[in-house]
C-alpha positions as a printed NumPy array, in Angstrom:
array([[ 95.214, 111.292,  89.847],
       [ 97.139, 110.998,  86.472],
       [ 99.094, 108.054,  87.726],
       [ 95.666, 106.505,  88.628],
       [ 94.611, 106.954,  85.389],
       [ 97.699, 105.816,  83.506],
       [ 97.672, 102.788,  86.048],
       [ 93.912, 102.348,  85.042],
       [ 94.52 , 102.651,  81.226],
       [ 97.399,  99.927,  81.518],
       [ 95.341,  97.882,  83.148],
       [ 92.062,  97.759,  80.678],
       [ 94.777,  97.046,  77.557],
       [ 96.078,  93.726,  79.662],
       [ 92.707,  92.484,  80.174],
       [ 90.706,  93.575,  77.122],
       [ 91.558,  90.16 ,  75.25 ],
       [ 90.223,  88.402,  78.513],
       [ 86.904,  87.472,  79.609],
       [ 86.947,  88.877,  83.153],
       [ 84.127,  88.503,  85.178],
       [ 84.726,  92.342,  86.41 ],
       [ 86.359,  94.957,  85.491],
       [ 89.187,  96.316,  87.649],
       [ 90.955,  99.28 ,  88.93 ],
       [ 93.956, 100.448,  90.707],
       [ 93.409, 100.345,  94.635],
       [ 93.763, 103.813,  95.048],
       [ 94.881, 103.728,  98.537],
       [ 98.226, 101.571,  97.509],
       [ 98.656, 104.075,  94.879],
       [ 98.641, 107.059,  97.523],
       [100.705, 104.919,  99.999],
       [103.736, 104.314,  96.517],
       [103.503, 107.933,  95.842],
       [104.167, 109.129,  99.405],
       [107.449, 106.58 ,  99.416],
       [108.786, 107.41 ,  96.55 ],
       [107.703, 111.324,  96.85 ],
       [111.931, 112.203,  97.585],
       [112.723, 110.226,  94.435],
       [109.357, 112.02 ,  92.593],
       [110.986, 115.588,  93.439],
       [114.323, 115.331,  92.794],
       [116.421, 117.454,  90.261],
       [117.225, 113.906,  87.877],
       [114.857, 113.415,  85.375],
       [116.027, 109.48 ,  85.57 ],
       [115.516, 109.361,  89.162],
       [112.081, 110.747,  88.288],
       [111.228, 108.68 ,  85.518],
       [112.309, 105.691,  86.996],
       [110.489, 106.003,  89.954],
       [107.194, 106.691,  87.703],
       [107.313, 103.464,  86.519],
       [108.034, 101.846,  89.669],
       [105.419, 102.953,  90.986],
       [102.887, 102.584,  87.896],
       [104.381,  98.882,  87.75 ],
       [103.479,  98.337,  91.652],
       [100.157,  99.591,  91.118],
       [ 99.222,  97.63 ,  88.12 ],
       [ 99.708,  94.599,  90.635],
       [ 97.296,  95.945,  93.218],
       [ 93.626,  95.681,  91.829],
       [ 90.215,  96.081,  92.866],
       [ 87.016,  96.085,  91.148],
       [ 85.11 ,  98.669,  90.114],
       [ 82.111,  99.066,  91.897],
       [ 78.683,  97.723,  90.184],
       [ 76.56 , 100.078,  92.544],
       [ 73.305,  99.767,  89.568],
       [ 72.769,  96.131,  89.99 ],
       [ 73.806,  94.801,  93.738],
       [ 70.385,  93.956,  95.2  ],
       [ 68.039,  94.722,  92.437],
       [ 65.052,  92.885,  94.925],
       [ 65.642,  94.196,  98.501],
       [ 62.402,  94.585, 100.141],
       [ 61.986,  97.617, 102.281],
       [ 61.467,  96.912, 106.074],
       [ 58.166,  96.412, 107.822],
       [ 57.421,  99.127, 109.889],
       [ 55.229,  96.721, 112.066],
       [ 57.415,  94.12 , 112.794],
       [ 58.218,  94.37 , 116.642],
       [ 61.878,  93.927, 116.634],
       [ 62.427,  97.238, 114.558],
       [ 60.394,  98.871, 116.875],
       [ 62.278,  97.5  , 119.525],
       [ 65.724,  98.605, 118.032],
       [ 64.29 , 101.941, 117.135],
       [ 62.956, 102.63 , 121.101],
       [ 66.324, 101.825, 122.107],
       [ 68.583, 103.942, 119.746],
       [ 65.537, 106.993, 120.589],
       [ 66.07 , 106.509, 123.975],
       [ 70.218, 106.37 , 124.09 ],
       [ 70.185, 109.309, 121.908],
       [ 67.905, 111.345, 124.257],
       [ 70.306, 110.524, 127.212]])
């Protein structure tokens, strides 16, 4: 998670002076995937071995970016469902009755 971080860190100072539509992140699940690679070179006994393979990793993951999620303002005006319209009755006597079965 400290990689993540670092990764994360690096990433805001790169694109501070830019006007981004979104924020990003490190994909967390490339991050996982670099770290179980390089996790022979991350144990070993040489601190360069180590070190290096920090920042390859850190470098590899500063490539791979997502955004962050904007869960507060996705679909500010979603109407809730009619309870009367036929075809979610429909849907909802179906999945009653396969789930009965």
């Amino acid at each position: 998670m400290a990689m993540k971080l670092d990764a994360d860190q690096k990433i805001q100072e790169k694109h501070k002076d830019k006007n981004l539509k979104h924020e990003y992140k490190t994909n967390f699940n490339v991050l996982f995937g670099l770290i179980k690679l390089d996790m022979p070179d991350l144990l070993s006994n040489d601190p360069k071995e180590r070190k290096d393979a920090v920042k390859r990793i850190l470098n590899m993951a500063q490539s791979n970016l997502v955004e962050k999620n904007r869960r507060n303002d996705r679909n500010p005006d979603r109407l809730v469902k009619d309870p009367t319209n036929p075809t979610h009755r429909r849907i909802k006597k179906y999945f009653s009755n396969y789930l009965l079965n």
